[in-house]
Amino acid sequence: MPKKILVLYYSQTGQLKDIVNNIAKPFEQLKDSYTVTYYEIKMEKDFAFPWKSEVFYDTFPETYRQIPRAILPPPEEVLNQKFDLILFGYQVWFLTPSIPIISFLKSAYAAQIMCDTPVITISATRNMWMLSQEKLKIHLQRLQAKLVGNIALVDRHDNYTSVITILNWMQTGNKEQKKPFPKAGVSDAEIASADKYGTIIEKYVSQDNYNGLQNELVKNGAVEIRPFLIKVETVGNKLFTVFSGIILKKPEKRKFWVGVYKFYLMAAIWVISPIVLIIYNITTPIFWWKRKKQIQYYQGL
């Protein structure tokens, strides 16, 4: 009997959809051995793309605090099957899994679909996904899903170039940028070649044994860790906790505090972050071993 693969995802821009579809290609090509089912999470009231700037920043507190919204029920073909593997594609918003992903994970459907099932997480982000993955892992553990692999594709350009291109993409809908800036997001070449990860994964699925899968994915470029960004994410989460708490506790002043948060975010990216980077580079020899252990941890599961 063919093994059952579920491709479960939410993709606002379409980039992640292309990636998970390409990863699933090797399974599609082996029709005698696998059946592939696709399930895109749908919100009752979806988020428009491109974003309006004011809507984008106003989404921050509920996203960061992981407050769910209503989703449409999954199709019966998804609810009434037991899958052998789930390819789980998710976006990161504000250092946290996106509201549609959290809404699914906190729904009754998630346990029914994911319990006692191997899961490979797949993300496509600007460059900061590490602590978001940690938050996601908590939900998978609660749902008794089995995390067996992780693929985290990122914009490979420098931090500041990617800020400019991603914000323009989010607010205009144009992934192509005006010169001299590169195309936003994960590169076309990397998206097109994502089927190589599916080929790797298929070997392990066919044997019902995932030992060694993550190491092989990492060796083939599935996870890039920039240790400096771990520090940025850690500091960002602490301050995001403060800002989201203030905004949610003062609804009558929400617009004002969202504006303050936006100002802080831009200052953090363009003023504070370069200073932190200088200090980070100076202290690298002192903390070299600690940072090596961080890389190993976040490349793993």
mmCIF file of C-alpha atoms in Angstrom:
data_model
loop_
_atom_site.group_PDB
_atom_site.id
_atom_site.type_symbol
_atom_site.label_atom_id
_atom_site.label_comp_id
_atom_site.label_asym_id
_atom_site.label_seq_id
_atom_site.Cartn_x
_atom_site.Cartn_y
_atom_site.Cartn_z
ATOM 1 C CA MET A 1 0.000 0.000 0.000
ATOM 2 C CA PRO A 2 1.408 3.458 -0.895
ATOM 3 C CA LYS A 3 2.635 5.627 1.968
ATOM 4 C CA LYS A 4 0.597 8.764 2.582
ATOM 5 C CA ILE A 5 2.323 12.171 2.522
ATOM 6 C CA LEU A 6 0.542 15.342 3.673
ATOM 7 C CA VAL A 7 1.852 18.719 2.505
ATOM 8 C CA LEU A 8 0.412 21.133 5.080
ATOM 9 C CA TYR A 9 1.237 24.832 4.768
ATOM 10 C CA TYR A 10 0.233 28.480 4.805
ATOM 11 C CA SER A 11 1.775 30.754 2.191
ATOM 12 C CA GLN A 12 0.811 34.410 1.993
ATOM 13 C CA THR A 13 3.087 35.400 -0.893
ATOM 14 C CA GLY A 14 3.253 32.082 -2.722
ATOM 15 C CA GLN A 15 6.992 31.622 -2.122
ATOM 16 C CA LEU A 16 6.573 28.919 0.513
ATOM 17 C CA LYS A 17 3.964 27.159 -1.604
ATOM 18 C CA ASP A 18 6.519 26.851 -4.434
ATOM 19 C CA ILE A 19 9.108 25.482 -1.995
ATOM 20 C CA VAL A 20 6.900 22.817 -0.408
ATOM 21 C CA ASN A 21 5.561 21.806 -3.830
ATOM 22 C CA ASN A 22 9.116 21.308 -5.080
ATOM 23 C CA ILE A 23 10.099 19.313 -1.993
ATOM 24 C CA ALA A 24 7.080 17.081 -2.607
ATOM 25 C CA LYS A 25 7.977 16.450 -6.288
ATOM 26 C CA PRO A 26 10.022 13.275 -5.708
ATOM 27 C CA PHE A 27 7.032 11.746 -3.903
ATOM 28 C CA GLU A 28 4.693 12.778 -6.717
ATOM 29 C CA GLN A 29 6.966 11.048 -9.215
ATOM 30 C CA LEU A 30 6.811 7.746 -7.302
ATOM 31 C CA LYS A 31 3.066 7.239 -7.657
ATOM 32 C CA ASP A 32 3.196 3.517 -6.926
ATOM 33 C CA SER A 33 4.908 4.159 -3.592
ATOM 34 C CA TYR A 34 3.284 7.390 -2.371
ATOM 35 C CA THR A 35 0.066 9.377 -2.423
ATOM 36 C CA VAL A 36 0.472 13.117 -1.808
ATOM 37 C CA THR A 37 -2.308 15.249 -0.308
ATOM 38 C CA TYR A 38 -2.081 19.050 -0.144
ATOM 39 C CA TYR A 39 -3.734 21.114 2.558
ATOM 40 C CA GLU A 40 -3.331 24.883 2.630
ATOM 41 C CA ILE A 41 -4.558 26.453 5.870
ATOM 42 C CA LYS A 42 -7.365 28.892 5.139
ATOM 43 C CA MET A 43 -8.509 31.663 7.483
ATOM 44 C CA GLU A 44 -12.135 32.671 7.820
ATOM 45 C CA LYS A 45 -10.836 36.194 7.289
ATOM 46 C CA ASP A 46 -7.501 36.030 5.508
ATOM 47 C CA PHE A 47 -4.621 38.510 5.532
ATOM 48 C CA ALA A 48 -4.376 40.562 2.359
ATOM 49 C CA PHE A 49 -1.182 40.652 0.320
ATOM 50 C CA PRO A 50 0.536 42.976 -0.255
ATOM 51 C CA TRP A 51 0.315 44.342 3.252
ATOM 52 C CA LYS A 52 -0.767 47.874 4.016
ATOM 53 C CA SER A 53 1.913 49.274 6.295
ATOM 54 C CA GLU A 54 -0.475 50.126 9.122
ATOM 55 C CA VAL A 55 -2.057 46.660 8.994
ATOM 56 C CA PHE A 56 1.339 44.937 8.991
ATOM 57 C CA TYR A 57 2.541 46.619 12.181
ATOM 58 C CA ASP A 58 -0.873 46.382 13.845
ATOM 59 C CA THR A 59 -0.700 42.589 13.448
ATOM 60 C CA PHE A 60 2.370 42.451 15.704
ATOM 61 C CA PRO A 61 0.940 42.058 19.249
ATOM 62 C CA GLU A 62 -1.502 39.232 18.450
ATOM 63 C CA THR A 63 1.132 37.469 16.359
ATOM 64 C CA TYR A 64 3.812 37.641 19.008
ATOM 65 C CA ARG A 65 1.426 36.573 21.782
ATOM 66 C CA GLN A 66 0.234 33.684 19.581
ATOM 67 C CA ILE A 67 -3.445 34.663 19.712
ATOM 68 C CA PRO A 68 -5.335 32.492 17.205
ATOM 69 C CA ARG A 69 -8.104 33.436 14.800
ATOM 70 C CA ALA A 70 -10.771 31.272 13.230
ATOM 71 C CA ILE A 71 -9.725 28.971 10.386
ATOM 72 C CA LEU A 72 -11.838 27.079 7.875
ATOM 73 C CA PRO A 73 -12.141 23.345 8.556
ATOM 74 C CA PRO A 74 -9.647 21.127 6.696
ATOM 75 C CA PRO A 75 -11.086 18.931 3.915
ATOM 76 C CA GLU A 76 -12.526 15.573 4.962
ATOM 77 C CA GLU A 77 -9.795 13.785 2.973
ATOM 78 C CA VAL A 78 -7.263 15.339 5.360
ATOM 79 C CA LEU A 79 -9.197 14.727 8.567
ATOM 80 C CA ASN A 80 -10.103 11.134 7.756
ATOM 81 C CA GLN A 81 -6.638 9.810 6.903
ATOM 82 C CA LYS A 82 -3.641 8.735 8.929
ATOM 83 C CA PHE A 83 -0.519 10.063 7.222
ATOM 84 C CA ASP A 84 2.939 8.522 7.238
ATOM 85 C CA LEU A 85 4.676 11.921 7.010
ATOM 86 C CA ILE A 86 3.708 15.588 7.162
ATOM 87 C CA LEU A 87 5.711 18.242 5.319
ATOM 88 C CA PHE A 88 4.776 21.304 7.383
ATOM 89 C CA GLY A 89 5.485 24.661 5.716
ATOM 90 C CA TYR A 90 5.239 27.737 7.916
ATOM 91 C CA GLN A 91 5.981 31.460 7.798
ATOM 92 C CA VAL A 92 7.595 33.557 10.527
ATOM 93 C CA TRP A 93 5.981 36.857 11.494
ATOM 94 C CA PHE A 94 7.601 39.038 14.175
ATOM 95 C CA LEU A 95 9.972 36.270 15.371
ATOM 96 C CA THR A 96 6.976 33.935 15.832
ATOM 97 C CA PRO A 97 5.053 31.422 13.712
ATOM 98 C CA SER A 98 2.430 33.356 11.748
ATOM 99 C CA ILE A 99 -1.146 33.768 13.002
ATOM 100 C CA PRO A 100 -2.549 31.271 10.452
ATOM 101 C CA ILE A 101 -0.039 28.641 11.604
ATOM 102 C CA ILE A 102 -0.720 29.295 15.296
ATOM 103 C CA SER A 103 -4.459 29.259 14.592
ATOM 104 C CA PHE A 104 -4.135 25.796 13.073
ATOM 105 C CA LEU A 105 -1.856 24.469 15.813
ATOM 106 C CA LYS A 106 -4.268 25.661 18.507
ATOM 107 C CA SER A 107 -7.303 24.222 16.740
ATOM 108 C CA ALA A 108 -8.845 20.816 17.442
ATOM 109 C CA TYR A 109 -7.878 19.787 13.905
ATOM 110 C CA ALA A 110 -4.148 19.865 14.613
ATOM 111 C CA ALA A 111 -4.160 17.039 17.154
ATOM 112 C CA GLN A 112 -6.354 14.906 14.922
ATOM 113 C CA ILE A 113 -3.998 15.338 11.956
ATOM 114 C CA MET A 114 -0.564 15.485 13.597
ATOM 115 C CA CYS A 115 -0.657 13.259 16.676
ATOM 116 C CA ASP A 116 1.883 10.423 16.553
ATOM 117 C CA THR A 117 2.952 11.412 13.023
ATOM 118 C CA PRO A 118 6.470 12.256 11.747
ATOM 119 C CA VAL A 119 6.743 15.941 10.815
ATOM 120 C CA ILE A 120 9.355 17.837 8.812
ATOM 121 C CA THR A 121 9.143 21.599 9.333
ATOM 122 C CA ILE A 122 9.889 23.854 6.357
ATOM 123 C CA SER A 123 10.271 27.624 6.625
ATOM 124 C CA ALA A 124 11.210 30.379 4.195
ATOM 125 C CA THR A 125 12.224 33.589 5.945
ATOM 126 C CA ARG A 126 14.315 36.716 5.650
ATOM 127 C CA ASN A 127 16.909 35.289 8.020
ATOM 128 C CA MET A 128 15.600 35.052 11.588
ATOM 129 C CA TRP A 129 13.745 31.809 12.270
ATOM 130 C CA MET A 130 15.647 30.069 15.090
ATOM 131 C CA LEU A 131 13.576 31.090 18.119
ATOM 132 C CA SER A 132 10.373 30.839 16.103
ATOM 133 C CA GLN A 133 11.280 27.199 15.497
ATOM 134 C CA GLU A 134 11.676 26.766 19.247
ATOM 135 C CA LYS A 135 8.138 28.088 19.753
ATOM 136 C CA LEU A 136 6.846 25.759 17.055
ATOM 137 C CA LYS A 137 8.545 22.772 18.689
ATOM 138 C CA ILE A 138 6.566 23.401 21.885
ATOM 139 C CA HIS A 139 3.320 23.065 19.937
ATOM 140 C CA LEU A 140 4.489 19.912 18.167
ATOM 141 C CA GLN A 141 5.421 18.349 21.507
ATOM 142 C CA ARG A 142 2.026 19.273 22.941
ATOM 143 C CA LEU A 143 0.328 17.671 19.932
ATOM 144 C CA GLN A 144 2.541 14.579 20.287
ATOM 145 C CA ALA A 145 3.838 15.007 16.757
ATOM 146 C CA LYS A 146 7.277 13.569 15.960
ATOM 147 C CA LEU A 147 9.697 16.200 14.659
ATOM 148 C CA VAL A 148 12.106 14.292 12.390
ATOM 149 C CA GLY A 149 13.560 17.046 10.204
ATOM 150 C CA ASN A 150 13.819 20.792 9.634
ATOM 151 C CA ILE A 151 14.501 22.838 6.500
ATOM 152 C CA ALA A 152 14.992 26.591 6.972
ATOM 153 C CA LEU A 153 15.582 28.475 3.729
ATOM 154 C CA VAL A 154 16.529 32.150 3.975
ATOM 155 C CA ASP A 155 17.444 35.221 1.979
ATOM 156 C CA ARG A 156 21.222 34.768 1.694
ATOM 157 C CA HIS A 157 21.946 38.488 1.267
ATOM 158 C CA ASP A 158 23.271 40.606 4.130
ATOM 159 C CA ASN A 159 20.941 41.642 6.922
ATOM 160 C CA TYR A 160 20.462 45.241 5.808
ATOM 161 C CA THR A 161 19.924 44.539 2.106
ATOM 162 C CA SER A 162 17.300 41.944 2.971
ATOM 163 C CA VAL A 163 15.465 44.404 5.251
ATOM 164 C CA ILE A 164 15.045 46.856 2.388
ATOM 165 C CA THR A 165 13.989 44.269 -0.182
ATOM 166 C CA ILE A 166 11.608 42.338 2.078
ATOM 167 C CA LEU A 167 9.767 45.446 3.297
ATOM 168 C CA ASN A 168 9.355 46.620 -0.286
ATOM 169 C CA TRP A 169 8.070 43.189 -1.318
ATOM 170 C CA MET A 170 5.630 42.986 1.580
ATOM 171 C CA GLN A 171 4.163 46.418 0.875
ATOM 172 C CA THR A 172 4.154 46.433 -2.948
ATOM 173 C CA GLY A 173 3.801 42.757 -3.826
ATOM 174 C CA ASN A 174 6.837 43.015 -6.114
ATOM 175 C CA LYS A 175 9.573 40.488 -5.435
ATOM 176 C CA GLU A 176 11.667 42.071 -8.180
ATOM 177 C CA GLN A 177 13.535 45.142 -6.931
ATOM 178 C CA LYS A 178 14.886 48.249 -8.578
ATOM 179 C CA LYS A 179 18.629 48.181 -9.213
ATOM 180 C CA PRO A 180 21.029 47.879 -7.474
ATOM 181 C CA PHE A 181 18.973 45.739 -5.090
ATOM 182 C CA PRO A 182 18.616 41.980 -5.633
ATOM 183 C CA LYS A 183 15.336 40.119 -5.839
ATOM 184 C CA ALA A 184 13.692 39.747 -2.425
ATOM 185 C CA GLY A 185 13.359 36.511 -0.506
ATOM 186 C CA VAL A 186 14.772 33.059 -1.083
ATOM 187 C CA SER A 187 16.567 32.926 -4.434
ATOM 188 C CA ASP A 188 14.840 31.452 -7.479
ATOM 189 C CA ALA A 189 17.679 28.942 -7.857
ATOM 190 C CA GLU A 190 17.261 27.701 -4.294
ATOM 191 C CA ILE A 191 13.489 27.403 -4.673
ATOM 192 C CA ALA A 192 13.872 25.501 -7.947
ATOM 193 C CA SER A 193 16.407 23.093 -6.456
ATOM 194 C CA ALA A 194 14.361 22.373 -3.306
ATOM 195 C CA ASP A 195 13.338 19.032 -4.805
ATOM 196 C CA LYS A 196 16.763 17.735 -3.712
ATOM 197 C CA TYR A 197 15.486 17.799 -0.131
ATOM 198 C CA GLY A 198 12.502 15.705 -1.150
ATOM 199 C CA THR A 199 14.845 13.155 -2.702
ATOM 200 C CA ILE A 200 16.814 12.970 0.543
ATOM 201 C CA ILE A 201 13.674 12.695 2.667
ATOM 202 C CA GLU A 202 12.188 9.954 0.470
ATOM 203 C CA LYS A 203 15.091 7.613 1.248
ATOM 204 C CA TYR A 204 14.285 7.766 4.935
ATOM 205 C CA VAL A 205 10.512 7.555 4.522
ATOM 206 C CA SER A 206 10.872 4.418 2.417
ATOM 207 C CA GLN A 207 12.801 2.768 5.276
ATOM 208 C CA ASP A 208 10.535 4.104 8.072
ATOM 209 C CA ASN A 209 13.718 5.302 9.773
ATOM 210 C CA TYR A 210 14.664 8.970 10.134
ATOM 211 C CA ASN A 211 17.983 8.506 11.932
ATOM 212 C CA GLY A 212 20.559 10.637 10.129
ATOM 213 C CA LEU A 213 18.012 12.612 8.087
ATOM 214 C CA GLN A 214 18.677 15.997 9.695
ATOM 215 C CA ASN A 215 22.446 15.637 9.325
ATOM 216 C CA GLU A 216 22.063 14.871 5.628
ATOM 217 C CA LEU A 217 19.689 17.808 5.127
ATOM 218 C CA VAL A 218 22.170 20.143 6.832
ATOM 219 C CA LYS A 219 25.056 18.858 4.701
ATOM 220 C CA ASN A 220 23.012 19.765 1.636
ATOM 221 C CA GLY A 221 22.347 23.350 2.710
ATOM 222 C CA ALA A 222 18.936 23.000 4.343
ATOM 223 C CA VAL A 223 19.828 25.033 7.458
ATOM 224 C CA GLU A 224 22.035 28.116 7.618
ATOM 225 C CA ILE A 225 22.864 29.517 11.066
ATOM 226 C CA ARG A 226 24.253 33.021 11.544
ATOM 227 C CA PRO A 227 25.201 33.111 15.240
ATOM 228 C CA PHE A 228 24.947 36.903 15.410
ATOM 229 C CA LEU A 229 21.246 36.670 14.549
ATOM 230 C CA ILE A 230 20.613 34.319 17.475
ATOM 231 C CA LYS A 231 21.663 37.180 19.751
ATOM 232 C CA VAL A 232 19.491 39.632 17.827
ATOM 233 C CA GLU A 233 16.497 37.308 18.110
ATOM 234 C CA THR A 234 17.044 36.771 21.831
ATOM 235 C CA VAL A 235 17.120 40.510 22.537
ATOM 236 C CA GLY A 236 14.229 41.084 20.126
ATOM 237 C CA ASN A 237 12.013 38.561 21.912
ATOM 238 C CA LYS A 238 12.582 40.249 25.265
ATOM 239 C CA LEU A 239 11.618 43.667 23.900
ATOM 240 C CA PHE A 240 8.747 42.279 21.818
ATOM 241 C CA THR A 241 7.344 40.799 25.031
ATOM 242 C CA VAL A 242 7.325 44.257 26.597
ATOM 243 C CA PHE A 243 5.823 46.046 23.589
ATOM 244 C CA SER A 244 3.132 43.448 22.881
ATOM 245 C CA GLY A 245 2.081 43.493 26.541
ATOM 246 C CA ILE A 246 1.731 47.269 26.598
ATOM 247 C CA ILE A 247 -0.244 47.364 23.333
ATOM 248 C CA LEU A 248 -2.699 44.668 24.428
ATOM 249 C CA LYS A 249 -3.180 46.149 27.896
ATOM 250 C CA LYS A 250 -3.890 49.656 26.547
ATOM 251 C CA PRO A 251 -6.385 49.163 23.690
ATOM 252 C CA GLU A 252 -7.464 52.787 23.878
ATOM 253 C CA LYS A 253 -3.885 53.819 23.015
ATOM 254 C CA ARG A 254 -3.187 50.976 20.594
ATOM 255 C CA LYS A 255 -2.437 53.192 17.572
ATOM 256 C CA PHE A 256 0.056 55.259 19.559
ATOM 257 C CA TRP A 257 1.918 52.258 20.999
ATOM 258 C CA VAL A 258 1.990 50.427 17.670
ATOM 259 C CA GLY A 259 3.622 53.579 16.281
ATOM 260 C CA VAL A 260 6.178 53.522 19.108
ATOM 261 C CA TYR A 261 6.882 49.854 18.370
ATOM 262 C CA LYS A 262 7.384 50.635 14.665
ATOM 263 C CA PHE A 263 9.844 53.402 15.569
ATOM 264 C CA TYR A 264 11.703 51.041 17.916
ATOM 265 C CA LEU A 265 11.875 48.325 15.259
ATOM 266 C CA MET A 266 13.423 50.637 12.681
ATOM 267 C CA ALA A 267 15.869 52.009 15.256
ATOM 268 C CA ALA A 268 16.806 48.479 16.306
ATOM 269 C CA ILE A 269 17.524 47.457 12.719
ATOM 270 C CA TRP A 270 19.437 50.515 11.583
ATOM 271 C CA VAL A 271 21.056 51.861 14.776
ATOM 272 C CA ILE A 272 21.173 49.276 17.562
ATOM 273 C CA SER A 273 21.861 46.201 15.418
ATOM 274 C CA PRO A 274 25.119 47.541 13.871
ATOM 275 C CA ILE A 275 26.427 48.370 17.360
ATOM 276 C CA VAL A 276 25.537 44.894 18.616
ATOM 277 C CA LEU A 277 27.278 43.387 15.565
ATOM 278 C CA ILE A 278 30.512 45.261 16.327
ATOM 279 C CA ILE A 279 30.456 44.104 19.957
ATOM 280 C CA TYR A 280 29.604 40.578 18.825
ATOM 281 C CA ASN A 281 32.594 40.437 16.448
ATOM 282 C CA ILE A 282 34.963 41.788 19.090
ATOM 283 C CA THR A 283 33.892 39.132 21.604
ATOM 284 C CA THR A 284 33.873 36.214 19.128
ATOM 285 C CA PRO A 285 37.223 34.738 20.340
ATOM 286 C CA ILE A 286 35.942 34.747 23.920
ATOM 287 C CA PHE A 287 32.641 33.018 23.149
ATOM 288 C CA TRP A 288 33.764 30.879 20.208
ATOM 289 C CA TRP A 289 32.942 27.537 21.857
ATOM 290 C CA LYS A 290 29.520 28.723 23.062
ATOM 291 C CA ARG A 291 28.613 29.919 19.570
ATOM 292 C CA LYS A 292 29.751 26.667 18.004
ATOM 293 C CA LYS A 293 27.401 24.808 20.339
ATOM 294 C CA GLN A 294 24.577 27.189 19.372
ATOM 295 C CA ILE A 295 25.106 26.403 15.690
ATOM 296 C CA GLN A 296 25.009 22.678 16.368
ATOM 297 C CA TYR A 297 21.860 23.028 18.459
ATOM 298 C CA TYR A 298 19.847 25.064 15.952
ATOM 299 C CA GLN A 299 20.956 22.924 13.015
ATOM 300 C CA GLY A 300 19.538 19.941 14.874
ATOM 301 C CA LEU A 301 16.088 19.134 16.186
#
